[in-house]
CSV table of C-alpha atoms and ligand atoms in Angstrom, one decimal:
chain,number,residue,atom,x,y,z
G,895,MET,CA,-32.5,5.5,7.2
G,896,ARG,CA,-32.8,2.8,4.5
G,897,PRO,CA,-35.4,3.1,1.7
G,898,LEU,CA,-38.2,0.6,2.2
G,899,GLU,CA,-39.3,0.2,-1.4
G,900,PRO,CA,-36.7,-2.4,-2.5
G,901,GLU,CA,-37.8,-5.0,0.0
G,902,LEU,CA,-41.5,-4.4,-1.0
G,903,GLU,CA,-40.4,-4.8,-4.7
G,904,ARG,CA,-38.7,-8.1,-3.9
G,905,ARG,CA,-41.8,-9.4,-2.2
G,906,ARG,CA,-43.9,-8.5,-5.2
G,907,ALA,CA,-41.4,-10.2,-7.6
G,908,GLU,CA,-41.4,-13.4,-5.5
G,909,HIS,CA,-45.3,-13.6,-5.3
G,910,LEU,CA,-45.1,-13.0,-1.6
G,911,TYR,CA,-46.8,-9.6,-1.4
G,912,ARG,CA,-49.8,-9.5,0.8
G,913,ARG,CA,-52.9,-7.4,0.0
G,914,ARG,CA,-56.0,-6.8,2.2
G,915,ARG,CA,-59.4,-7.4,0.8
G,916,VAL,CA,-62.4,-5.3,2.0
G,917,LEU,CA,-65.3,-7.2,3.4
G,918,GLY,CA,-68.7,-5.5,3.0
G,919,SER,CA,-70.9,-8.1,4.8
G,920,PRO,CA,-71.0,-10.6,7.7
G,921,GLN,CA,-68.7,-13.6,7.7
G,922,ASN,CA,-71.0,-15.9,5.9
G,923,PRO,CA,-70.3,-18.5,3.2
G,924,ARG,CA,-71.9,-16.0,0.8
G,925,LEU,CA,-70.1,-12.7,1.4
G,926,GLN,CA,-69.3,-9.5,-0.3
G,927,MET,CA,-65.6,-8.9,-0.9
G,928,ASP,CA,-64.3,-5.7,-2.6
G,929,GLY,CA,-67.8,-5.1,-3.8
G,930,GLN,CA,-68.2,-8.6,-5.4
G,931,GLU,CA,-70.4,-11.5,-4.3
G,932,LEU,CA,-68.3,-14.6,-3.5
G,933,LEU,CA,-68.7,-18.0,-2.0
G,934,SER,CA,-66.1,-18.2,0.7
G,935,PHE,CA,-64.0,-21.1,2.0
G,936,CYS,CA,-61.6,-19.3,4.1
G,937,SER,CA,-63.0,-18.1,7.5
G,938,ASN,CA,-62.3,-19.7,10.8
G,939,ASP,CA,-66.0,-19.4,11.8
G,940,TYR,CA,-66.2,-23.2,11.8
G,941,LEU,CA,-69.6,-23.5,13.4
G,942,GLY,CA,-71.3,-20.5,11.7
G,943,LEU,CA,-71.8,-18.6,15.0
G,944,ALA,CA,-70.2,-15.3,13.9
G,945,ASN,CA,-73.4,-14.1,12.4
G,946,HIS,CA,-75.9,-16.1,14.5
G,947,PRO,CA,-79.0,-14.0,15.5
G,948,GLU,CA,-78.9,-15.1,19.1
G,949,VAL,CA,-75.2,-14.2,19.4
G,950,ILE,CA,-75.9,-10.8,17.7
G,951,ALA,CA,-78.8,-10.2,20.1
G,952,ALA,CA,-76.6,-11.0,23.2
G,953,LEU,CA,-74.0,-8.5,21.9
G,954,GLN,CA,-76.7,-5.9,21.6
G,955,ARG,CA,-78.1,-6.6,25.1
G,956,GLY,CA,-74.5,-6.4,26.4
G,957,ALA,CA,-74.0,-3.0,24.8
G,958,ASP,CA,-77.3,-1.8,26.2
G,959,ARG,CA,-76.2,-2.8,29.7
G,960,TYR,CA,-72.5,-2.0,29.7
G,961,GLY,CA,-71.9,0.4,26.8
G,962,ALA,CA,-69.6,0.1,23.9
G,963,GLY,CA,-66.2,-0.2,25.6
G,964,SER,CA,-64.9,-1.6,28.9
G,965,GLY,CA,-63.1,1.7,29.6
G,966,SER,CA,-60.3,0.2,31.7
G,967,ALA,CA,-58.0,-2.8,32.3
G,968,HIS,CA,-59.3,-5.8,34.3
G,969,LEU,CA,-57.2,-4.9,37.4
G,970,VAL,CA,-58.4,-1.3,37.4
G,971,SER,CA,-62.2,-1.0,36.8
G,972,GLY,CA,-62.8,-2.9,33.6
G,973,HIS,CA,-63.6,-6.4,34.9
G,974,SER,CA,-67.4,-6.6,34.4
G,975,GLN,CA,-69.9,-9.2,35.6
G,976,ALA,CA,-70.1,-10.3,32.0
G,977,HIS,CA,-66.4,-11.1,31.9
G,978,HIS,CA,-66.6,-12.8,35.3
G,979,ALA,CA,-69.6,-15.0,34.3
G,980,LEU,CA,-67.9,-16.0,31.0
G,981,GLU,CA,-64.7,-16.9,32.8
G,982,GLU,CA,-66.7,-19.2,35.2
G,983,GLU,CA,-68.5,-20.7,32.3
G,984,LEU,CA,-65.2,-21.4,30.4
G,985,ALA,CA,-63.7,-23.0,33.5
G,986,ALA,CA,-66.7,-25.3,33.8
G,987,PHE,CA,-66.6,-26.0,30.0
G,988,THR,CA,-62.9,-27.0,30.1
G,989,GLY,CA,-63.2,-28.9,33.4
G,990,ARG,CA,-60.6,-26.7,35.1
G,991,PRO,CA,-60.7,-24.7,38.4
G,992,ARG,CA,-60.3,-21.3,36.7
G,993,ALA,CA,-60.2,-19.5,33.4
G,994,LEU,CA,-58.8,-16.1,32.5
G,995,LEU,CA,-59.9,-13.9,29.6
G,996,TYR,CA,-57.3,-12.2,27.4
G,997,SER,CA,-58.0,-9.7,24.6
G,998,THR,CA,-56.6,-11.9,21.9
G,999,GLY,CA,-55.0,-15.3,21.5
G,1000,TYR,CA,-51.8,-13.7,20.4
G,1001,MET,CA,-51.7,-11.9,23.8
G,1002,ALA,CA,-52.7,-15.0,25.8
G,1003,ASN,CA,-49.8,-17.0,24.4
G,1004,GLN,CA,-47.3,-14.2,24.9
G,1005,GLY,CA,-48.7,-13.5,28.4
G,1006,VAL,CA,-48.6,-17.1,29.6
G,1007,ILE,CA,-45.1,-18.0,28.4
G,1008,ALA,CA,-43.5,-14.7,29.4
G,1009,ALA,CA,-45.1,-15.0,32.9
G,1010,LEU,CA,-43.9,-18.6,33.5
G,1011,LEU,CA,-40.5,-18.6,31.9
G,1012,GLY,CA,-37.2,-16.6,32.1
G,1013,ARG,CA,-33.6,-16.7,31.0
G,1014,ASP,CA,-32.7,-20.0,32.8
G,1015,ASP,CA,-35.6,-21.9,31.5
G,1016,THR,CA,-36.3,-23.8,28.1
G,1017,ILE,CA,-39.2,-23.7,25.8
G,1018,TYR,CA,-39.8,-26.6,23.3
G,1019,GLN,CA,-41.8,-25.7,20.3
G,1020,ASP,CA,-43.1,-27.8,17.3
G,1021,ARG,CA,-41.7,-26.3,14.1
G,1022,LEU,CA,-45.2,-25.6,12.9
G,1023,ASN,CA,-46.4,-23.8,16.0
G,1024,HIS,CA,-48.4,-20.6,15.6
G,1025,ALA,CA,-46.4,-17.4,15.5
G,1026,SER,CA,-47.9,-16.2,18.7
G,1027,LEU,CA,-46.3,-19.2,20.6
G,1028,ILE,CA,-43.0,-18.6,18.9
G,1029,ASP,CA,-43.1,-14.9,19.7
G,1030,GLY,CA,-44.1,-15.5,23.3
G,1031,GLY,CA,-41.0,-17.8,23.7
G,1032,LEU,CA,-38.8,-15.1,22.3
G,1033,LEU,CA,-40.3,-12.5,24.6
G,1034,SER,CA,-39.7,-14.7,27.7
G,1035,ARG,CA,-36.0,-14.9,26.9
G,1036,ALA,CA,-36.1,-18.7,27.7
G,1037,GLY,CA,-33.9,-20.9,25.6
G,1038,LEU,CA,-35.7,-21.9,22.4
G,1039,LYS,CA,-35.6,-25.5,21.1
G,1040,ARG,CA,-37.7,-26.3,18.1
G,1041,TYR,CA,-38.3,-29.8,17.0
G,1042,PRO,CA,-39.6,-31.3,13.7
G,1043,HIS,CA,-43.4,-31.4,13.3
G,1044,ASN,CA,-45.1,-34.0,15.6
G,1045,ASP,CA,-41.8,-35.8,16.2
G,1046,THR,CA,-42.1,-36.8,19.8
G,1047,ALA,CA,-38.8,-38.9,19.7
G,1048,ALA,CA,-36.8,-35.8,18.5
G,1049,LEU,CA,-38.4,-33.8,21.3
G,1050,ALA,CA,-37.6,-36.4,23.9
G,1051,ALA,CA,-33.9,-36.4,22.7
G,1052,ARG,CA,-33.8,-32.6,23.1
G,1053,MET,CA,-35.4,-32.6,26.5
G,1054,ALA,CA,-33.0,-35.2,27.8
G,1055,CYS,CA,-30.1,-32.7,27.1
G,1056,GLN,CA,-31.6,-29.9,29.3
G,1057,SER,CA,-29.7,-29.0,32.3
G,1058,GLY,CA,-31.4,-26.9,35.0
G,1059,GLY,CA,-34.3,-24.5,34.8
G,1060,ASP,CA,-38.0,-25.2,34.1
G,1061,ALA,CA,-39.2,-26.7,30.8
G,1062,LEU,CA,-42.4,-26.0,28.9
G,1063,VAL,CA,-43.6,-27.7,25.8
G,1064,ALA,CA,-46.0,-25.6,23.7
G,1065,VAL,CA,-48.0,-27.0,20.8
G,1066,ASP,CA,-51.0,-26.1,18.7
G,1067,GLY,CA,-53.8,-28.7,19.5
G,1068,VAL,CA,-54.9,-28.5,15.8
G,1069,PHE,CA,-52.1,-27.0,13.6
G,1070,SER,CA,-53.5,-23.9,11.9
G,1071,MET,CA,-52.1,-24.3,8.5
G,1072,ASP,CA,-52.1,-28.1,8.2
G,1073,GLY,CA,-55.2,-29.2,10.1
G,1074,ASP,CA,-53.6,-32.2,11.7
G,1075,LEU,CA,-53.5,-32.8,15.5
G,1076,ALA,CA,-50.6,-32.8,17.9
G,1077,PRO,CA,-49.9,-36.2,19.4
G,1078,LEU,CA,-51.1,-35.1,22.8
G,1079,PRO,CA,-51.1,-38.4,24.7
G,1080,GLU,CA,-47.4,-39.0,23.9
G,1081,LEU,CA,-46.6,-35.4,24.7
G,1082,ALA,CA,-48.4,-35.7,28.0
G,1083,THR,CA,-46.5,-38.8,28.9
G,1084,LEU,CA,-43.2,-37.2,28.0
G,1085,CYS,CA,-43.9,-34.0,29.9
G,1086,GLU,CA,-44.9,-36.0,33.0
G,1087,ARG,CA,-41.7,-38.0,32.8
G,1088,GLN,CA,-39.6,-34.8,32.4
G,1089,GLN,CA,-41.6,-32.7,34.9
G,1090,ALA,CA,-42.3,-30.2,32.2
G,1091,TRP,CA,-45.4,-28.0,31.7
G,1092,LEU,CA,-47.5,-28.9,28.6
G,1093,MET,CA,-49.2,-25.9,27.1
G,1094,VAL,CA,-51.9,-26.6,24.4
G,1095,ASP,CA,-53.1,-23.8,22.2
G,1096,ASP,CA,-56.4,-25.2,21.0
G,1097,ALA,CA,-57.5,-22.3,18.8
G,1098,HIS,CA,-58.8,-24.6,16.1
G,1099,GLY,CA,-59.9,-27.5,18.3
G,1100,PHE,CA,-62.5,-25.9,20.6
G,1101,GLY,CA,-66.0,-26.2,19.1
G,1102,VAL,CA,-64.9,-28.7,16.6
G,1103,LEU,CA,-63.4,-31.7,18.4
G,1104,GLY,CA,-64.2,-33.5,21.6
G,1105,ARG,CA,-67.5,-34.0,23.5
G,1106,GLY,CA,-69.7,-31.0,23.2
G,1107,GLY,CA,-66.9,-29.2,21.4
G,1108,ARG,CA,-64.5,-29.5,24.3
G,1109,GLY,CA,-61.5,-29.5,22.0
G,1110,SER,CA,-58.5,-31.7,21.2
G,1111,VAL,CA,-57.6,-32.4,24.9
G,1112,ASP,CA,-61.0,-33.9,25.5
G,1113,HIS,CA,-60.8,-35.6,22.1
G,1114,PHE,CA,-57.8,-37.6,23.4
G,1115,GLY,CA,-59.4,-38.2,26.9
G,1116,LEU,CA,-56.7,-36.2,28.7
G,1117,ASP,CA,-57.3,-34.4,32.0
G,1118,ARG,CA,-56.0,-31.3,33.6
G,1119,GLN,CA,-53.1,-33.0,35.2
G,1120,SER,CA,-51.8,-34.1,31.8
G,1121,VAL,CA,-52.4,-30.7,30.2
G,1122,PRO,CA,-52.0,-28.1,32.9
G,1123,ILE,CA,-52.1,-25.1,30.5
G,1124,LEU,CA,-54.9,-24.8,28.0
G,1125,VAL,CA,-55.4,-21.8,25.7
G,1126,GLY,CA,-58.5,-21.2,23.6
G,1127,THR,CA,-59.4,-18.3,21.3
G,1128,LEU,CA,-62.9,-17.0,20.9
G,1129,GLY,CA,-62.6,-15.5,17.3
G,1130,LYS,CA,-62.8,-18.9,15.6
G,1131,ALA,CA,-65.5,-21.5,16.3
G,1132,PHE,CA,-66.9,-19.3,19.1
G,1133,GLY,CA,-67.6,-16.7,16.4
G,1134,THR,CA,-66.7,-13.7,18.6
G,1135,PHE,CA,-63.4,-12.2,19.8
G,1136,GLY,CA,-60.9,-12.7,22.5
G,1137,ALA,CA,-59.1,-15.6,24.2
G,1138,PHE,CA,-58.8,-17.5,27.4
G,1139,VAL,CA,-56.4,-19.5,29.5
G,1140,ALA,CA,-57.7,-22.3,31.7
G,1141,GLY,CA,-55.9,-24.1,34.4
G,1142,SER,CA,-55.3,-24.4,38.1
G,1143,GLU,CA,-56.0,-21.7,40.7
G,1144,ALA,CA,-52.3,-21.1,41.2
G,1145,LEU,CA,-51.7,-20.7,37.4
G,1146,ILE,CA,-54.5,-18.2,37.0
G,1147,GLU,CA,-53.5,-16.2,40.1
G,1148,THR,CA,-49.9,-16.1,38.8
G,1149,LEU,CA,-51.1,-14.7,35.5
G,1150,ILE,CA,-53.3,-12.1,37.1
G,1151,GLN,CA,-50.3,-10.9,39.2
G,1152,GLN,CA,-47.6,-11.2,36.5
G,1153,SER,CA,-48.8,-11.5,32.9
G,1154,ARG,CA,-48.0,-8.2,31.2
G,1155,SER,CA,-50.3,-8.7,28.3
G,1156,TYR,CA,-53.2,-9.3,30.7
G,1157,ILE,CA,-52.4,-6.5,33.0
G,1158,TYR,CA,-51.4,-3.6,30.7
G,1159,THR,CA,-54.3,-3.6,28.3
G,1160,THR,CA,-57.9,-2.7,28.1
G,1161,ALA,CA,-60.4,-5.4,28.9
G,1162,LEU,CA,-62.5,-6.7,26.0
G,1163,PRO,CA,-65.8,-4.9,25.5
G,1164,PRO,CA,-68.2,-6.5,28.0
G,1165,ALA,CA,-70.7,-6.9,25.2
G,1166,VAL,CA,-68.3,-9.2,23.5
G,1167,ALA,CA,-68.1,-11.3,26.7
G,1168,GLU,CA,-71.9,-11.4,26.8
G,1169,ALA,CA,-72.1,-12.5,23.1
G,1170,THR,CA,-69.5,-15.2,23.8
G,1171,ARG,CA,-71.6,-16.6,26.7
G,1172,THR,CA,-74.4,-17.2,24.2
G,1173,SER,CA,-72.0,-18.7,21.6
G,1174,LEU,CA,-70.6,-21.0,24.3
G,1175,ARG,CA,-74.1,-22.3,25.0
G,1176,LEU,CA,-74.9,-22.9,21.3
G,1177,LEU,CA,-71.5,-24.4,20.7
G,1178,GLN,CA,-72.2,-27.1,23.4
G,1179,GLN,CA,-75.8,-27.7,22.7
G,1180,GLU,CA,-76.0,-27.8,18.9
G,1181,GLU,CA,-74.3,-31.0,18.1
G,1182,TRP,CA,-75.7,-30.9,14.5
G,1183,ARG,CA,-73.2,-28.3,13.6
G,1184,ARG,CA,-70.3,-30.7,14.4
G,1185,GLU,CA,-72.3,-33.4,12.5
G,1186,GLN,CA,-72.6,-31.2,9.5
G,1187,LEU,CA,-68.9,-30.4,9.6
G,1188,ARG,CA,-68.0,-34.1,9.7
G,1189,GLN,CA,-70.2,-34.7,6.6
G,1190,LEU,CA,-68.7,-31.7,4.7
G,1191,ILE,CA,-65.1,-32.9,5.6
G,1192,ALA,CA,-65.7,-36.4,4.3
G,1193,HIS,CA,-67.4,-35.2,1.2
G,1194,PHE,CA,-64.6,-32.7,0.4
G,1195,ARG,CA,-61.9,-35.2,1.0
G,1196,ALA,CA,-63.5,-37.9,-1.1
G,1197,GLY,CA,-64.2,-35.4,-4.0
G,1198,ALA,CA,-60.7,-33.8,-3.9
G,1199,THR,CA,-58.9,-37.2,-3.7
G,1200,GLN,CA,-60.9,-38.3,-6.8
G,1201,LEU,CA,-59.6,-35.2,-8.6
G,1202,GLY,CA,-56.0,-36.1,-7.7
G,1203,LEU,CA,-55.5,-33.0,-5.6
G,1204,ASN,CA,-52.6,-33.0,-3.1
G,1205,LEU,CA,-54.5,-33.0,0.3
G,1206,MET,CA,-52.8,-33.2,3.7
G,1207,ALA,CA,-53.6,-35.7,6.6
G,1208,SER,CA,-56.3,-33.6,8.2
G,1209,GLN,CA,-59.6,-34.7,9.7
G,1210,THR,CA,-60.6,-31.2,10.8
G,1211,PRO,CA,-62.3,-28.3,8.9
G,1212,ILE,CA,-58.8,-27.1,7.8
G,1213,GLN,CA,-58.2,-28.8,4.5
G,1214,PRO,CA,-55.2,-27.5,2.7
G,1215,ILE,CA,-54.5,-28.2,-1.0
G,1216,LEU,CA,-50.7,-28.2,-1.6
G,1217,ALA,CA,-49.6,-26.2,-4.5
G,1218,GLY,CA,-45.8,-26.0,-3.9
G,1219,SER,CA,-44.7,-22.6,-5.2
G,1220,ALA,CA,-46.2,-19.3,-4.0
G,1221,GLU,CA,-46.8,-18.5,-7.7
G,1222,GLN,CA,-48.9,-21.6,-8.2
G,1223,ALA,CA,-50.9,-21.2,-5.1
G,1224,LEU,CA,-51.7,-17.5,-6.0
G,1225,ALA,CA,-52.6,-18.5,-9.6
G,1226,TRP,CA,-55.1,-21.2,-8.3
G,1227,SER,CA,-56.6,-18.7,-5.8
G,1228,GLN,CA,-57.1,-16.1,-8.6
G,1229,ALA,CA,-58.6,-18.7,-11.0
G,1230,LEU,CA,-61.1,-19.8,-8.3
G,1231,GLU,CA,-62.0,-16.2,-7.7
G,1232,ARG,CA,-62.8,-15.7,-11.4
G,1233,GLN,CA,-65.3,-18.5,-10.8
G,1234,GLY,CA,-66.8,-16.7,-7.8
G,1235,LEU,CA,-65.0,-18.5,-5.1
G,1236,LEU,CA,-62.8,-17.1,-2.3
G,1237,VAL,CA,-60.0,-19.5,-1.2
G,1238,THR,CA,-56.9,-17.7,0.1
G,1239,ALA,CA,-53.4,-18.8,-0.9
G,1240,ILE,CA,-51.1,-19.3,2.1
G,1241,ARG,CA,-47.5,-18.6,1.3
G,1242,PRO,CA,-44.1,-18.4,3.1
G,1243,PRO,CA,-43.2,-17.4,5.7
G,1244,THR,CA,-46.6,-18.5,7.1
G,1245,VAL,CA,-45.8,-22.0,5.8
G,1246,PRO,CA,-42.4,-23.5,5.0
G,1247,GLU,CA,-40.7,-22.6,1.6
G,1248,GLY,CA,-42.1,-24.9,-1.2
G,1249,SER,CA,-45.3,-25.8,0.6
G,1250,ALA,CA,-47.5,-22.9,-0.4
G,1251,ARG,CA,-51.1,-24.0,-0.4
G,1252,LEU,CA,-54.8,-23.1,-0.8
G,1253,ARG,CA,-56.2,-23.3,2.8
G,1254,VAL,CA,-59.7,-24.4,2.3
G,1255,THR,CA,-61.7,-24.1,5.6
G,1256,LEU,CA,-65.2,-25.6,6.0
G,1257,SER,CA,-68.0,-24.3,8.2
G,1258,ALA,CA,-71.2,-25.9,9.5
G,1259,SER,CA,-73.0,-23.1,7.6
G,1260,HIS,CA,-71.8,-24.4,4.3
G,1261,THR,CA,-74.3,-26.6,2.4
G,1262,LEU,CA,-73.3,-29.7,0.5
G,1263,GLU,CA,-74.4,-27.9,-2.8
G,1264,GLN,CA,-72.0,-25.0,-2.0
G,1265,LEU,CA,-69.2,-27.6,-1.4
G,1266,ASP,CA,-70.0,-29.2,-4.8
G,1267,GLN,CA,-69.5,-25.8,-6.4
G,1268,LEU,CA,-66.0,-25.7,-5.0
G,1269,LEU,CA,-65.3,-29.2,-6.1
G,1270,GLU,CA,-66.6,-28.4,-9.6
G,1271,ALA,CA,-64.4,-25.3,-9.8
G,1272,LEU,CA,-61.4,-27.3,-8.6
G,1273,ALA,CA,-62.1,-30.0,-11.3
G,1274,ARG,CA,-62.0,-27.2,-14.0
G,1275,LEU,CA,-58.7,-26.0,-12.6
G,1276,LYS,CA,-57.3,-29.5,-12.7
G,1277,ARG,CA,-58.5,-30.1,-16.3
G,1278,GLU,CA,-56.8,-26.8,-17.4
G,1279,ALA,CA,-53.6,-27.7,-15.6
G,1280,ASP,CA,-53.5,-31.2,-17.1
G,1281,ALA,CA,-54.3,-30.0,-20.6
S,2064,PLP,C1,-55.6,-17.5,15.5
S,2064,PLP,C2,-54.6,-18.2,16.4
S,2064,PLP,C3,-54.1,-17.5,17.5
S,2064,PLP,C4,-54.4,-16.1,17.7
S,2064,PLP,O1,-55.6,-15.8,18.2
S,2064,PLP,P1,-56.2,-14.3,18.1
S,2064,PLP,O2,-57.3,-14.3,19.1
S,2064,PLP,O3,-56.7,-14.3,16.6
S,2064,PLP,O4,-55.1,-13.4,18.4
S,2064,PLP,C5,-53.3,-18.2,18.4
S,2064,PLP,N1,-53.0,-19.5,18.1
S,2064,PLP,C6,-53.4,-20.1,17.1
S,2064,PLP,C7,-53.1,-21.6,16.8
S,2064,PLP,C8,-54.3,-19.5,16.2
S,2064,PLP,O5,-54.7,-20.2,15.1
């Protein structure tokens, strides 16, 4: 048995050590972290629904009706009317015949890939794909081919070399650490030509992009033939918890029969499904939330560009500021915190070596005044760095 301390020490020395903070309030722009009031720019609650009174009331009604826990897996006795109704509403929302709830996005990605692919098949993954897609591919034992970020030509060259077996291309719709979009129209054309499945994980696109928040697939005007496998998570813009897969009748039935992370786990609490039904309604109806986000994004990009900060090509609420070294990213994050702002440093291995960053995320519940506070704090940082 090897001692574990040296590896922990190495992480500390390389500024890669991760430490949890303790939240003492709801996930609001103004929150309480480790007992301190901070203005936060790092949640994925893009529409401000995580603490919405109607969503909370639905959660409470759900608990009154169904209790605290589901008590069982979906295939045993845990599949409630609340789960079933939410699945039907998500199918209608995504314009697909069926949708299936999973307990988390991590499990949905694992469950889909491992159910569809085996040893003789190949999975193609963008280098910046979320860890859950990568891990799902490994679990399936399919051959893994990664291609440079958003490089459709490189992907096409790799696909042309495949001999035998099924092919599946998996991508984030909106890349979680960069905020840019996958080139879905080109990927869809390529996959149609190669008879490959295209699987889009739109964890950061739903609620934010597309008509009525229908996500990146809708943003590009693609249909369910082009993108046969669509994954969404409910813990981000939906403000609740859980995930879903939307697709054809045959896809969903295959998952119900074979997807191990669907079958061998307890269903989400029905109250969470009930809360999500309300957040799905608000997410579609309240266009002003997306309008507010667009204004905040434009304001942030204009202000940060003026300061000479190194932004990335993102038009979404994920607005990273590149720092380079993990040490620099951490120093900026700590300096902002001394000014009352919470912006987390994202370091390797979550992002490639040398591209550590502050990951600023915006929410419809931020005000322009709060955003100006962030820009002023960044301006002070920049002045100190240049001095
Ligand atoms: C957050 C995220 C997931 C995981 O979803 P959870 O419900 O949090 O497990 C999957 N894919 C992407 C792209 C994500 O950002």
